[in-house]
Short mmCIF file of C-alpha atoms in Angstrom, two decimals:
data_model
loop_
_atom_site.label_atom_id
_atom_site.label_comp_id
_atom_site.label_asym_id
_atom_site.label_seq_id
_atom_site.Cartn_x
_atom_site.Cartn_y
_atom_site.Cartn_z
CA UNK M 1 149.36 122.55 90.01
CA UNK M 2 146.05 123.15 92.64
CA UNK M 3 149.26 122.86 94.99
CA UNK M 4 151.06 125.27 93.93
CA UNK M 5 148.10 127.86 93.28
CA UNK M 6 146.78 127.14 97.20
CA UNK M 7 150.58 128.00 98.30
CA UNK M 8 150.89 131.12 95.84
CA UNK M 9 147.49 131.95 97.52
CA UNK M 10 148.43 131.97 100.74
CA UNK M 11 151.53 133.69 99.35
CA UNK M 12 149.32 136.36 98.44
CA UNK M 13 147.44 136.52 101.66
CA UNK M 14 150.18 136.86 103.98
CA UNK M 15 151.66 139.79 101.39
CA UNK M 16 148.37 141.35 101.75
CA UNK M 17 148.31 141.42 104.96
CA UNK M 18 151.54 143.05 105.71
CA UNK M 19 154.23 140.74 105.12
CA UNK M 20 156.56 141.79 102.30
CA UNK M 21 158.52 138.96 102.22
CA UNK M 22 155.74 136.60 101.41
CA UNK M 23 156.23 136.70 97.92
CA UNK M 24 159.47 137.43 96.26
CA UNK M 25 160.35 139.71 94.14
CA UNK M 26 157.34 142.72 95.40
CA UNK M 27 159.70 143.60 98.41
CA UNK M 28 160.59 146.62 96.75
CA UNK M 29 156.88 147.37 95.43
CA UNK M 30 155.35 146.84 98.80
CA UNK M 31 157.86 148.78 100.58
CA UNK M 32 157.49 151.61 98.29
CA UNK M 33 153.83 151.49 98.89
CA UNK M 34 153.53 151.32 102.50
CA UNK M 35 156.66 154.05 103.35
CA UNK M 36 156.42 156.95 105.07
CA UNK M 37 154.84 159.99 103.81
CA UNK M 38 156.02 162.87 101.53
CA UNK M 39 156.80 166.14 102.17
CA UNK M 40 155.13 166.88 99.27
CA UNK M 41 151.93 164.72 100.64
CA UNK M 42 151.76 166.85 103.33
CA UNK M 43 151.74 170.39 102.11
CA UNK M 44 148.64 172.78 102.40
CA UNK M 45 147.80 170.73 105.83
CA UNK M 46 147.07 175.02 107.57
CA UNK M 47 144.39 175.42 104.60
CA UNK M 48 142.71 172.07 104.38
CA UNK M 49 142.27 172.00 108.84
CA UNK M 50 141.50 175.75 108.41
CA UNK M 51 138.06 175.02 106.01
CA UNK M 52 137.77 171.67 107.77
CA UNK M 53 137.19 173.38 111.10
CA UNK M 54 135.06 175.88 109.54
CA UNK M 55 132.79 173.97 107.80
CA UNK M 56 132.60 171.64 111.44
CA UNK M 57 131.80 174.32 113.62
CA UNK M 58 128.84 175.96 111.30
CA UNK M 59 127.32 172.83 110.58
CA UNK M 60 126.85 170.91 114.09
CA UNK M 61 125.08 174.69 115.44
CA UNK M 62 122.88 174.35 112.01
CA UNK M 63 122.30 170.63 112.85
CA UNK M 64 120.99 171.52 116.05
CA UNK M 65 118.48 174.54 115.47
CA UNK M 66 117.41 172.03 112.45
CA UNK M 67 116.51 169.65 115.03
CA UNK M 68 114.74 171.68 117.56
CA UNK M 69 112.87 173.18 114.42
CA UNK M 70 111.67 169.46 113.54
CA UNK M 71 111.08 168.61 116.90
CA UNK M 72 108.29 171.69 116.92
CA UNK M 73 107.21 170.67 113.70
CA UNK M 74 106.59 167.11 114.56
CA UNK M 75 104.75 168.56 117.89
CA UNK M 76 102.77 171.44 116.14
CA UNK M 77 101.58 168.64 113.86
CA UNK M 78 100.85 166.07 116.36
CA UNK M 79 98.45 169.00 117.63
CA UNK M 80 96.76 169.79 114.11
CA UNK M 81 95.85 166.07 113.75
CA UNK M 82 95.05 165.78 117.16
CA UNK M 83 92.69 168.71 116.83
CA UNK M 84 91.40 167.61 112.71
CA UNK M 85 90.92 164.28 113.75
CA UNK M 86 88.35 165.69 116.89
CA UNK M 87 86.68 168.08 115.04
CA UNK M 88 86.05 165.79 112.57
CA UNK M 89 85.40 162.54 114.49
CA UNK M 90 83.49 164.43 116.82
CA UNK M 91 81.04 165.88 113.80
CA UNK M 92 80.10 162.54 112.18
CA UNK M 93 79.21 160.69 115.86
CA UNK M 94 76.85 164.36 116.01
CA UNK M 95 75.53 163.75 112.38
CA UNK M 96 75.09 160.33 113.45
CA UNK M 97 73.15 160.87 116.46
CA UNK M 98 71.50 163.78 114.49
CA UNK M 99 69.52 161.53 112.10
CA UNK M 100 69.14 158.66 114.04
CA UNK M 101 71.92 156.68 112.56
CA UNK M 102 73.42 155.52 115.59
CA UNK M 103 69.35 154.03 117.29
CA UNK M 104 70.27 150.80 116.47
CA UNK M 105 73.71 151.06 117.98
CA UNK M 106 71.96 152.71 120.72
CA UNK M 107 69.13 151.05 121.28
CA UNK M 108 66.66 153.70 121.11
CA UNK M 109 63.85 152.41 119.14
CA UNK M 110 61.86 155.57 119.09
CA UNK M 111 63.13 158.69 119.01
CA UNK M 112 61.07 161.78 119.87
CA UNK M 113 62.03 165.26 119.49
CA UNK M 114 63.07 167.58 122.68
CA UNK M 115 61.06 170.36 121.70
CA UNK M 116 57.72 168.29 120.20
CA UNK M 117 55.08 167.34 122.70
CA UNK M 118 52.14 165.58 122.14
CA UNK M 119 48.91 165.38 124.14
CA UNK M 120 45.84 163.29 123.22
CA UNK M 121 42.97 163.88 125.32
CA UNK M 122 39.73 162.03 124.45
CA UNK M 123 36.28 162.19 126.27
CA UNK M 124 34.13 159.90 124.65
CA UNK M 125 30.80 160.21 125.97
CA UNK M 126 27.83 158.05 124.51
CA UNK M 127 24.33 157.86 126.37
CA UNK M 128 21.74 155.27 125.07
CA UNK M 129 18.18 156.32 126.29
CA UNK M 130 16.09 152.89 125.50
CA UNK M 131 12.58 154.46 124.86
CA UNK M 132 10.01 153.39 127.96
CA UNK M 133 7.22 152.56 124.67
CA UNK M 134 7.80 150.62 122.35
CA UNK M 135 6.72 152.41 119.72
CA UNK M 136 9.28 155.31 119.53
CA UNK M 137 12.83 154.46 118.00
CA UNK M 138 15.81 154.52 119.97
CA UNK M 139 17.25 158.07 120.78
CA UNK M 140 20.94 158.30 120.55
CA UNK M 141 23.08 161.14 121.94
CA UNK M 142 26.75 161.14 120.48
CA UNK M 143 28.59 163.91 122.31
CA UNK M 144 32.71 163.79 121.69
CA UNK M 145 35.16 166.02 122.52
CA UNK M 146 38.66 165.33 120.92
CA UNK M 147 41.86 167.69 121.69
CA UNK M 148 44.95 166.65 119.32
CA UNK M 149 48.07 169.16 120.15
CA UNK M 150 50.75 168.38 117.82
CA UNK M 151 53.74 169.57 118.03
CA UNK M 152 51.90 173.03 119.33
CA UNK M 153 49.12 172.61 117.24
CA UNK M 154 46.12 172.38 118.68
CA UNK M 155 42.36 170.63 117.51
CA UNK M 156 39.53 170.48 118.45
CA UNK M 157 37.12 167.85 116.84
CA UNK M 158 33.75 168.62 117.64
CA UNK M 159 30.83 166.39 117.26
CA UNK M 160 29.16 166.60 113.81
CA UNK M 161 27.36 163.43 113.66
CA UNK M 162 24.32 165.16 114.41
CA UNK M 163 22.67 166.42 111.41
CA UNK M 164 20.96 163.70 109.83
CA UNK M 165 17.38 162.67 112.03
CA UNK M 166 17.77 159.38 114.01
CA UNK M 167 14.24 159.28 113.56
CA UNK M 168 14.28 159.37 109.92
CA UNK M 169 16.11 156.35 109.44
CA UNK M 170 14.25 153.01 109.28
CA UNK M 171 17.36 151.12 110.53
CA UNK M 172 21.19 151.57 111.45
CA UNK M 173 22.33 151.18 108.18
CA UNK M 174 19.71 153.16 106.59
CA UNK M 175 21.03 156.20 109.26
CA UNK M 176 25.03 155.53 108.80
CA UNK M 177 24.29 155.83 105.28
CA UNK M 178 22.01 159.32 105.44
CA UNK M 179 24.97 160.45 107.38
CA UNK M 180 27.58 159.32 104.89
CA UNK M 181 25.03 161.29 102.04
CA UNK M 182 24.67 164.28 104.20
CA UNK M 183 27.17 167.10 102.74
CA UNK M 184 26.38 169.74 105.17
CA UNK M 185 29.18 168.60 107.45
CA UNK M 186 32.35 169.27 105.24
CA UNK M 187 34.93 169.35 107.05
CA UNK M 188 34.06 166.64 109.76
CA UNK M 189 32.61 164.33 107.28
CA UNK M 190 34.27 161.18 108.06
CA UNK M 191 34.13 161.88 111.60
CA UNK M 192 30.69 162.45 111.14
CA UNK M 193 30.14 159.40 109.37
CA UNK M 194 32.42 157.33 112.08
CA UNK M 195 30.27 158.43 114.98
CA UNK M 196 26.85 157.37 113.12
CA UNK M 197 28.48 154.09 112.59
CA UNK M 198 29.30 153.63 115.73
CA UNK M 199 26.11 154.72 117.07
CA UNK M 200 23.23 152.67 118.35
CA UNK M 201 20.29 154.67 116.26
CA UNK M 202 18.28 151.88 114.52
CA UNK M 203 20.12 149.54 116.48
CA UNK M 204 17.52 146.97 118.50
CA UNK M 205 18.61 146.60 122.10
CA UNK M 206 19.94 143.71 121.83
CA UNK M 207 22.17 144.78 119.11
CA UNK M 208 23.48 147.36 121.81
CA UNK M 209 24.34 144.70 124.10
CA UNK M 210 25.84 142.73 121.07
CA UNK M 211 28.11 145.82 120.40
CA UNK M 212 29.12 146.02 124.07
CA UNK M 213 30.15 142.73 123.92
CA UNK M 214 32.25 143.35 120.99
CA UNK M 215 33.92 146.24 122.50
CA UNK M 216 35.28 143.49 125.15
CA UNK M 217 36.17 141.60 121.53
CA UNK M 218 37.76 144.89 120.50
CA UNK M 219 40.37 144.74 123.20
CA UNK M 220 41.47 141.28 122.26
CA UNK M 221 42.11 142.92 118.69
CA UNK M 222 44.08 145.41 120.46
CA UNK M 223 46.16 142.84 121.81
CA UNK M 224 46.69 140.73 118.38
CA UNK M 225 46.93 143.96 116.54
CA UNK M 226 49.23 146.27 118.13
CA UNK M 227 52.19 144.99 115.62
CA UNK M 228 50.32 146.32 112.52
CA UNK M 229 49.09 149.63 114.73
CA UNK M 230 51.20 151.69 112.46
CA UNK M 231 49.76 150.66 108.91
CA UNK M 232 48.02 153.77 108.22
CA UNK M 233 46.74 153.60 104.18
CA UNK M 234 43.24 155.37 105.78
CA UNK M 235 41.50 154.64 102.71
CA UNK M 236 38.96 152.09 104.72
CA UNK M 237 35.96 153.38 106.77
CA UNK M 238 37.45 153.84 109.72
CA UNK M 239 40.83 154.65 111.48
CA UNK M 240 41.62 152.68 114.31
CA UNK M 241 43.13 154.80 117.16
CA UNK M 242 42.55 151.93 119.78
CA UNK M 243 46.20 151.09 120.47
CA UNK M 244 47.98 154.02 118.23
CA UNK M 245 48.91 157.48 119.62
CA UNK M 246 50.23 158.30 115.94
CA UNK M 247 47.48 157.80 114.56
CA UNK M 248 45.56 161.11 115.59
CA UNK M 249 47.68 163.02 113.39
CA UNK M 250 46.01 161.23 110.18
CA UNK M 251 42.24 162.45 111.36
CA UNK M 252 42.29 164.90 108.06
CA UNK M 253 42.71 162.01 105.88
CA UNK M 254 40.49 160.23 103.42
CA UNK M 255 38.97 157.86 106.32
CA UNK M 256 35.30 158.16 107.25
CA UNK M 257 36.09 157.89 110.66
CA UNK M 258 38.07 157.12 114.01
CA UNK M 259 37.11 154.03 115.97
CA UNK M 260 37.84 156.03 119.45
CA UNK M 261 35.90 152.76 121.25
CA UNK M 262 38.83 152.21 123.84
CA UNK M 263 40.80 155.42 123.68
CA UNK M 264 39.26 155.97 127.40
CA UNK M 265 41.58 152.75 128.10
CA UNK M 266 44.37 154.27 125.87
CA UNK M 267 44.94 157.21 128.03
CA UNK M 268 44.94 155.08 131.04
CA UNK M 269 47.97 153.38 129.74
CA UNK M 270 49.02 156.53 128.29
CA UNK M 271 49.50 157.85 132.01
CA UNK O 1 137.09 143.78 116.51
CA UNK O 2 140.83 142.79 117.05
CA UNK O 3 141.70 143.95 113.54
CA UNK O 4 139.67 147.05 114.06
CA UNK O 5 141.89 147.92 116.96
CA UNK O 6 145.11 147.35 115.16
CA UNK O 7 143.87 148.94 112.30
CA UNK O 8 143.31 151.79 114.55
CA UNK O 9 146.02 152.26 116.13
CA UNK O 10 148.23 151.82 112.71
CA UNK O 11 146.25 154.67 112.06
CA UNK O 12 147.89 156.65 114.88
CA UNK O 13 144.15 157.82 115.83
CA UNK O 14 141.98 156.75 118.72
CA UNK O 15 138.24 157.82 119.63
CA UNK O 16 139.82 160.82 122.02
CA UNK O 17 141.17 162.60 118.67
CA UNK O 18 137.93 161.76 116.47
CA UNK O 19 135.89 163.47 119.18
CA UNK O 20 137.67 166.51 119.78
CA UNK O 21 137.77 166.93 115.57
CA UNK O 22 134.06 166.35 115.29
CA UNK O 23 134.03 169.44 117.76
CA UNK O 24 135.97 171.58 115.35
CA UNK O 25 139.49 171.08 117.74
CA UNK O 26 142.06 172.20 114.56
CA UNK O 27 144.51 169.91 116.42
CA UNK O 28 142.88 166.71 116.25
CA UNK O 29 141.63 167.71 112.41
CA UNK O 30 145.41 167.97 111.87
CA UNK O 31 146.28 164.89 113.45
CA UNK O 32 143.71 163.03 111.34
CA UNK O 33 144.85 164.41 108.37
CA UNK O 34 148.60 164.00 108.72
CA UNK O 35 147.83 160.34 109.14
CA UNK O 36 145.38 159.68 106.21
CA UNK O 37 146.19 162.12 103.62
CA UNK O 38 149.24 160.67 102.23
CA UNK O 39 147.76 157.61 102.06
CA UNK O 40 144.12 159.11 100.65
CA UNK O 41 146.50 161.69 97.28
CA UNK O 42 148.27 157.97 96.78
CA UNK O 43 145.12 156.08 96.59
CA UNK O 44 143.75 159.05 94.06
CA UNK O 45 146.88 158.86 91.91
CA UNK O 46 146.72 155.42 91.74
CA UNK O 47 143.05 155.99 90.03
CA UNK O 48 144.72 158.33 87.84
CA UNK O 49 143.32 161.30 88.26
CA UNK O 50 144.31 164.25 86.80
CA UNK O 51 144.38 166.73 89.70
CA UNK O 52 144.96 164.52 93.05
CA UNK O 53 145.35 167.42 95.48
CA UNK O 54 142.22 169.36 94.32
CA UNK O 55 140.23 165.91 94.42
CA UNK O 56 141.80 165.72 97.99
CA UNK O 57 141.01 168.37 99.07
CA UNK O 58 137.08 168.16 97.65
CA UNK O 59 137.05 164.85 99.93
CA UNK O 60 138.30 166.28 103.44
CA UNK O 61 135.80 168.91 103.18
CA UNK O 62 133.14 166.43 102.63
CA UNK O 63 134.53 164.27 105.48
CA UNK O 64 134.02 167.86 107.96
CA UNK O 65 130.45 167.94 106.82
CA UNK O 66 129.94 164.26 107.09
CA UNK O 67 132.02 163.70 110.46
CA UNK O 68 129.07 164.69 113.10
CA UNK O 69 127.08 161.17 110.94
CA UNK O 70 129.36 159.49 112.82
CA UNK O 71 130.51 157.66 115.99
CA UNK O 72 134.18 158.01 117.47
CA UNK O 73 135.76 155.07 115.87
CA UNK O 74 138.52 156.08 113.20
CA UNK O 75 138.03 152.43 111.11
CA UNK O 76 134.80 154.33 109.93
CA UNK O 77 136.05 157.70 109.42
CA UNK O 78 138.82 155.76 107.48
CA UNK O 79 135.49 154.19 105.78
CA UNK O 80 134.17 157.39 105.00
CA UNK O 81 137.36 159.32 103.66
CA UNK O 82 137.91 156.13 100.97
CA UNK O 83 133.88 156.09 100.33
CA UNK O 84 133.89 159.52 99.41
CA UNK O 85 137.29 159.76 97.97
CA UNK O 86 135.86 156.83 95.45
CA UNK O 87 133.02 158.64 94.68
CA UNK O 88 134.91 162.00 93.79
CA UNK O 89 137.53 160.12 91.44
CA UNK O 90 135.08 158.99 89.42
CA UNK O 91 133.29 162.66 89.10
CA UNK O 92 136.56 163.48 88.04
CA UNK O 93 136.95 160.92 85.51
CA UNK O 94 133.78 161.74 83.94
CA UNK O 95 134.27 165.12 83.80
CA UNK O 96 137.67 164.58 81.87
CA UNK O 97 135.69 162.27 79.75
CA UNK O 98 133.67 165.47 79.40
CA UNK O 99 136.05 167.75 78.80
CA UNK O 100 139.37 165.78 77.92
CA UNK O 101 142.70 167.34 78.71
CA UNK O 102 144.92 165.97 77.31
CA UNK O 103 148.72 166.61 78.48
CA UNK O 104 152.38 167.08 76.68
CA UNK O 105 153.17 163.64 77.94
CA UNK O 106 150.32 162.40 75.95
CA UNK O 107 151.24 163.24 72.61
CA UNK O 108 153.43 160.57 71.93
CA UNK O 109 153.75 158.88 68.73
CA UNK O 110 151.10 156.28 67.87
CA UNK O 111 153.62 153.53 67.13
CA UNK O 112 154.87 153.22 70.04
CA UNK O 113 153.97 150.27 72.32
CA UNK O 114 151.61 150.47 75.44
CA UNK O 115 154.19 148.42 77.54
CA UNK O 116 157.50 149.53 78.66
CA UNK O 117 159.96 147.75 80.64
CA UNK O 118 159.75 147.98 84.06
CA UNK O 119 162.92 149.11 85.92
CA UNK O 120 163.53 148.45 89.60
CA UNK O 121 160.69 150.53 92.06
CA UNK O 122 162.79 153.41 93.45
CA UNK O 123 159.83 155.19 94.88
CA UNK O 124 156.08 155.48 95.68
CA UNK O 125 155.41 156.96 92.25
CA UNK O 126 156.95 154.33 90.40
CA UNK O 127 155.05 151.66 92.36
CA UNK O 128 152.20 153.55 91.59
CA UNK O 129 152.60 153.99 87.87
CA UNK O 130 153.21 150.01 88.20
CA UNK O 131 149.70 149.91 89.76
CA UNK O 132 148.37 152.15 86.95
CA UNK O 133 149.45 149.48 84.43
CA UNK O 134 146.69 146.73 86.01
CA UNK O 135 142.64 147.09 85.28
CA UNK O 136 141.15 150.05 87.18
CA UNK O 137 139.01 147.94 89.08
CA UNK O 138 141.82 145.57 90.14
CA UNK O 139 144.70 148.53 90.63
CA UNK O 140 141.62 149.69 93.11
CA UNK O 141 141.22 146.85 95.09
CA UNK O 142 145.51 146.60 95.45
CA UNK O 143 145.42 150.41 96.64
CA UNK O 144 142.61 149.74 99.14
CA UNK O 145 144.31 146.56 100.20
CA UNK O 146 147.95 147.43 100.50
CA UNK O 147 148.55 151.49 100.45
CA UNK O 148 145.21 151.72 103.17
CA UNK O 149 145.63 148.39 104.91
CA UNK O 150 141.88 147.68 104.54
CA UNK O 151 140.74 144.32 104.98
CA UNK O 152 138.72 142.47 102.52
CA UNK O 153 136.02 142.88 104.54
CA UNK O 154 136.22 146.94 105.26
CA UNK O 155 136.86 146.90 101.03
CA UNK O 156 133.52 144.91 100.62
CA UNK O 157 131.47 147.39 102.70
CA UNK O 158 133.07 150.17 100.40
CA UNK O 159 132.91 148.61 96.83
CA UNK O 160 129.99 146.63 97.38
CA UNK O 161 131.67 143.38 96.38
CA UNK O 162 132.00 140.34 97.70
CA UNK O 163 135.00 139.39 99.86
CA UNK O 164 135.94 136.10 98.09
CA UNK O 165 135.91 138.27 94.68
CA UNK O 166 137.84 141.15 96.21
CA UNK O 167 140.42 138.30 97.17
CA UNK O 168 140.92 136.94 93.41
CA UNK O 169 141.68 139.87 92.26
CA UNK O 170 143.51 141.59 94.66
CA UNK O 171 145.31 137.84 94.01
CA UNK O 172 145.44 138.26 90.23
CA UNK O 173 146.55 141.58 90.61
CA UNK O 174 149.79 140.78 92.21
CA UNK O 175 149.94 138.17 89.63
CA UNK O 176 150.12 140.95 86.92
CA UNK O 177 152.54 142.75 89.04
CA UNK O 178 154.82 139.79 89.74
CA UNK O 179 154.83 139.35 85.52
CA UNK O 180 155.31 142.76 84.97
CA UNK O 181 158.71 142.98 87.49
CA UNK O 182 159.63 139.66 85.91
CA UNK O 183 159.60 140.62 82.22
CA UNK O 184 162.04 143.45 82.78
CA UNK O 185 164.32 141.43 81.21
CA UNK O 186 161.67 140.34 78.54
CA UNK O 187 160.40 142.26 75.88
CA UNK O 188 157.52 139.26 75.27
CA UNK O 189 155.19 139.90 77.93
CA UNK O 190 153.20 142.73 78.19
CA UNK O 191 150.10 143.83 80.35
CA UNK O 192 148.36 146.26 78.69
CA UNK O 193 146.66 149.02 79.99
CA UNK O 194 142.88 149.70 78.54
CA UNK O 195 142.17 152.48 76.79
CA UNK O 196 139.01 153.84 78.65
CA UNK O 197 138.66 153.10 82.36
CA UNK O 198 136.51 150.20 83.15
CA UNK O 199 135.85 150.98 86.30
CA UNK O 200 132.30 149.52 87.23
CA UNK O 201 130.88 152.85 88.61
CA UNK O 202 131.50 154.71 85.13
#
């Protein structure tokens, strides 16, 4: 039976492919198929090549423009994304470098602005006249001179340490304290104050030397310091300006002085 | 590639005549359709469609839009012409379903049985109407097959089937066709023809 299907199979096969005597008995059917055309199969062949050949030659012309038309498209926007992708690329690496975003990247730790300049110029002068009798107290003669220009402003701090009597004190602390009581001096106050401090009136001599010996301690400070320069609360006594160019903007604050004891040394590195 | 060739040149076209008609040369567009026409109105009667010609004609204007899609070889434009010409039969078929017309021929009485004997095959129409008598689907896959001279393979590309199924039934079909010529003489078998087409794509 499997036989017999296989071999009417094959049958087929060999009928399908163009035999017609593979299987007996569709001679007739496979000849009728496969004959020669009609005449009426082949009527209206003028009208069908006649729309054929119109509709072939409008559309390959059509095909073409629509091409070239594309082909600009694809080129006018390979331009506009070209030219988007710039403007806007191009504005966020500006806005970066703008606000500073990109430092790190850079490497630029500080950043100053092109048009700011700043110029500290101390003159600390101090002159200790140790009395020739030993009677009369020590005279003290504070003389400073600070110019701050920032950013185009201009100060001048003058010296205003010098209202309250040296004489009238009975001891350093006694005259940094008249100082710090002594209201006349409003708007130099803490300055004031600073300078008395740092004065030598009441002072025995060899307290002066002690303090000049402390000023070589001082620079060590400067040394173990400098990474906490920039903690600036100025609520204490006294604003160190030793090692710290920013500070000098904070000289209006609540302090009660600078500590200007090395800023002679500051401008040398400075320059 | 062999078969390609010879289906080619059964075709009576080469590459020279598909070039010159994708160029608009009325010659060549004449040549092509001289050689596939018949073939294409009995492929569509076969389907049984209504209106063969105008379906015809729907599918060689398609083909002049379609033909710059494609290279030179006339196996694909042979491709094409069946592809579309598949595609437009059944349009037509569901627009009759639509909007049934129903012919003089039709209105036959109730009683009388689907099968009739089947006489000896004088002509193309008769083998056709024979063809008509098998499933949609199968009476397809004979057309393609025999009144074409696709292979199984060419068939596949077009109906999306598989070649070993296209080959049972393109077998089976004969079978039906070998038991229709044979009960001439009988009245006891019968193949019936279904009522609505079953053609996968409706």
């Amino acid at each position: 039976m499997t036989e017999d299907f296989d071999t009417q199979g094959a049958a087929f096969d060999r009928f399908l492919e163009g035999d017609p005597t593979a299987v007996p008995g569709l001679e007739a059917f496979d000849r009728a198929l496969r004959s020669q055309a009609t005449a009426a199969e082949l009527v209206g062949e003028h009208t069908v090549v006649t729309l054929m050949s119109a509709a072939i030659v409008v559309q390959p012309a059509s095909l073409l423009d629509r091409g070239h038309i594309m082909l600009n498209k694809l080129k006018t926007r390979a331009a506009v994304l070209t030219f988007a992708g710039t403007l806007v690329f191009g504005g966020a690496a500006y806005a970066a470098t703008a606000t500073g975003a990109l430092d790190p990247i850079l490497g630029n730790d500080t950043k100053a602005p092109a048009d700011t300049t700043t110029t500290v110029g101390d003159t600390t002068t101090t002159a200790v006249a140790t009395p020739t009798t030993g009677d009369a107290a020590p005279t003290t003669t504070t003389s400073d001179t600070t110019d701050t220009t920032v950013a185009g402003v201009t100060t001048t701090t003058g010296d205003g340490g010098g209202d309250t009597e040296c004489d009238d004190a009975a001891n350093h602390g006694d005259y940094v304290s008249g100082v710090a009581h002594d209201k006349d001096g409003e708007s130099n106050h803490g300055k004031a104050v600073s300078e008395a401090a740092k004065s030598d009136c009441g002072k025995e001599s060899d307290d002066v030397d002690d303090d000049s010996d402390d000023s070589d301690d001082s620079d060590d400070s400067d040394d173990e310091g400098s990474g906490s320069s920039n903690n600036n609360s100025n609520h204490g006594h006294g604003n160190d300006t030793r090692n710290n160019e920013g500070n000098q903007q904070n000289n209006g604050n609540h302090g009660h002085g600078n500590d200007k004891r090395n800023n002679e040394g500051n401008q040398q590195n400075n320059d | 590639m062999a078969n390609e060739d010879t289906g080619a040149a059964a075709l009576g076209l080469d590459t020279d005549i598909i070039a010159s008609a994708r160029c608009g040369d009325r010659n060549a567009l004449g040549t092509i359709w001289r050689a596939l026409n018949p073939k294409l109105l009995r492929f569509i009667r076969t389907l049984g469609v209504q209106e063969p010609d105008d379906v015809a004609s729907q599918v060689w204007l398609e083909i002049a839009r379609n033909l710059h899609r494609l290279d030179d070889d006339p196996i694909r434009v042979r491709g094409l012409l069946f592809t579309i010409a598949r595609r437009r039969c059944t349009d037509a078929h569901r627009r009759s379903l639509r909007r049934p017309q129903q012919s003089l021929d039709a209105l036959r009485p109730t009683d009388v049985p689907t099968w009739q004997p089947i006489g000896d095959i004088a002509s193309t129409l008769d083998a056709e109407a024979l063809l008509r008598r098998l499933a949609p689907d199968i009476a397809e896959l004979i057309a393609l097959r025999v009144i074409v001279g696709m292979s199984n393979a060419e068939i596949a590309a077009i109906t999306g089937k598989s070649e070993g199924a296209i080959r049972v039934a393109t077998h089976r079909g004969l079978r039906q066709i070998q038991a229709l010529l044979d009960s001439s003489s009988s009245e006891q078998l019968s193949v019936t023809k279904p009522d609505a087409p079953a053609m996968d794509q409706l």
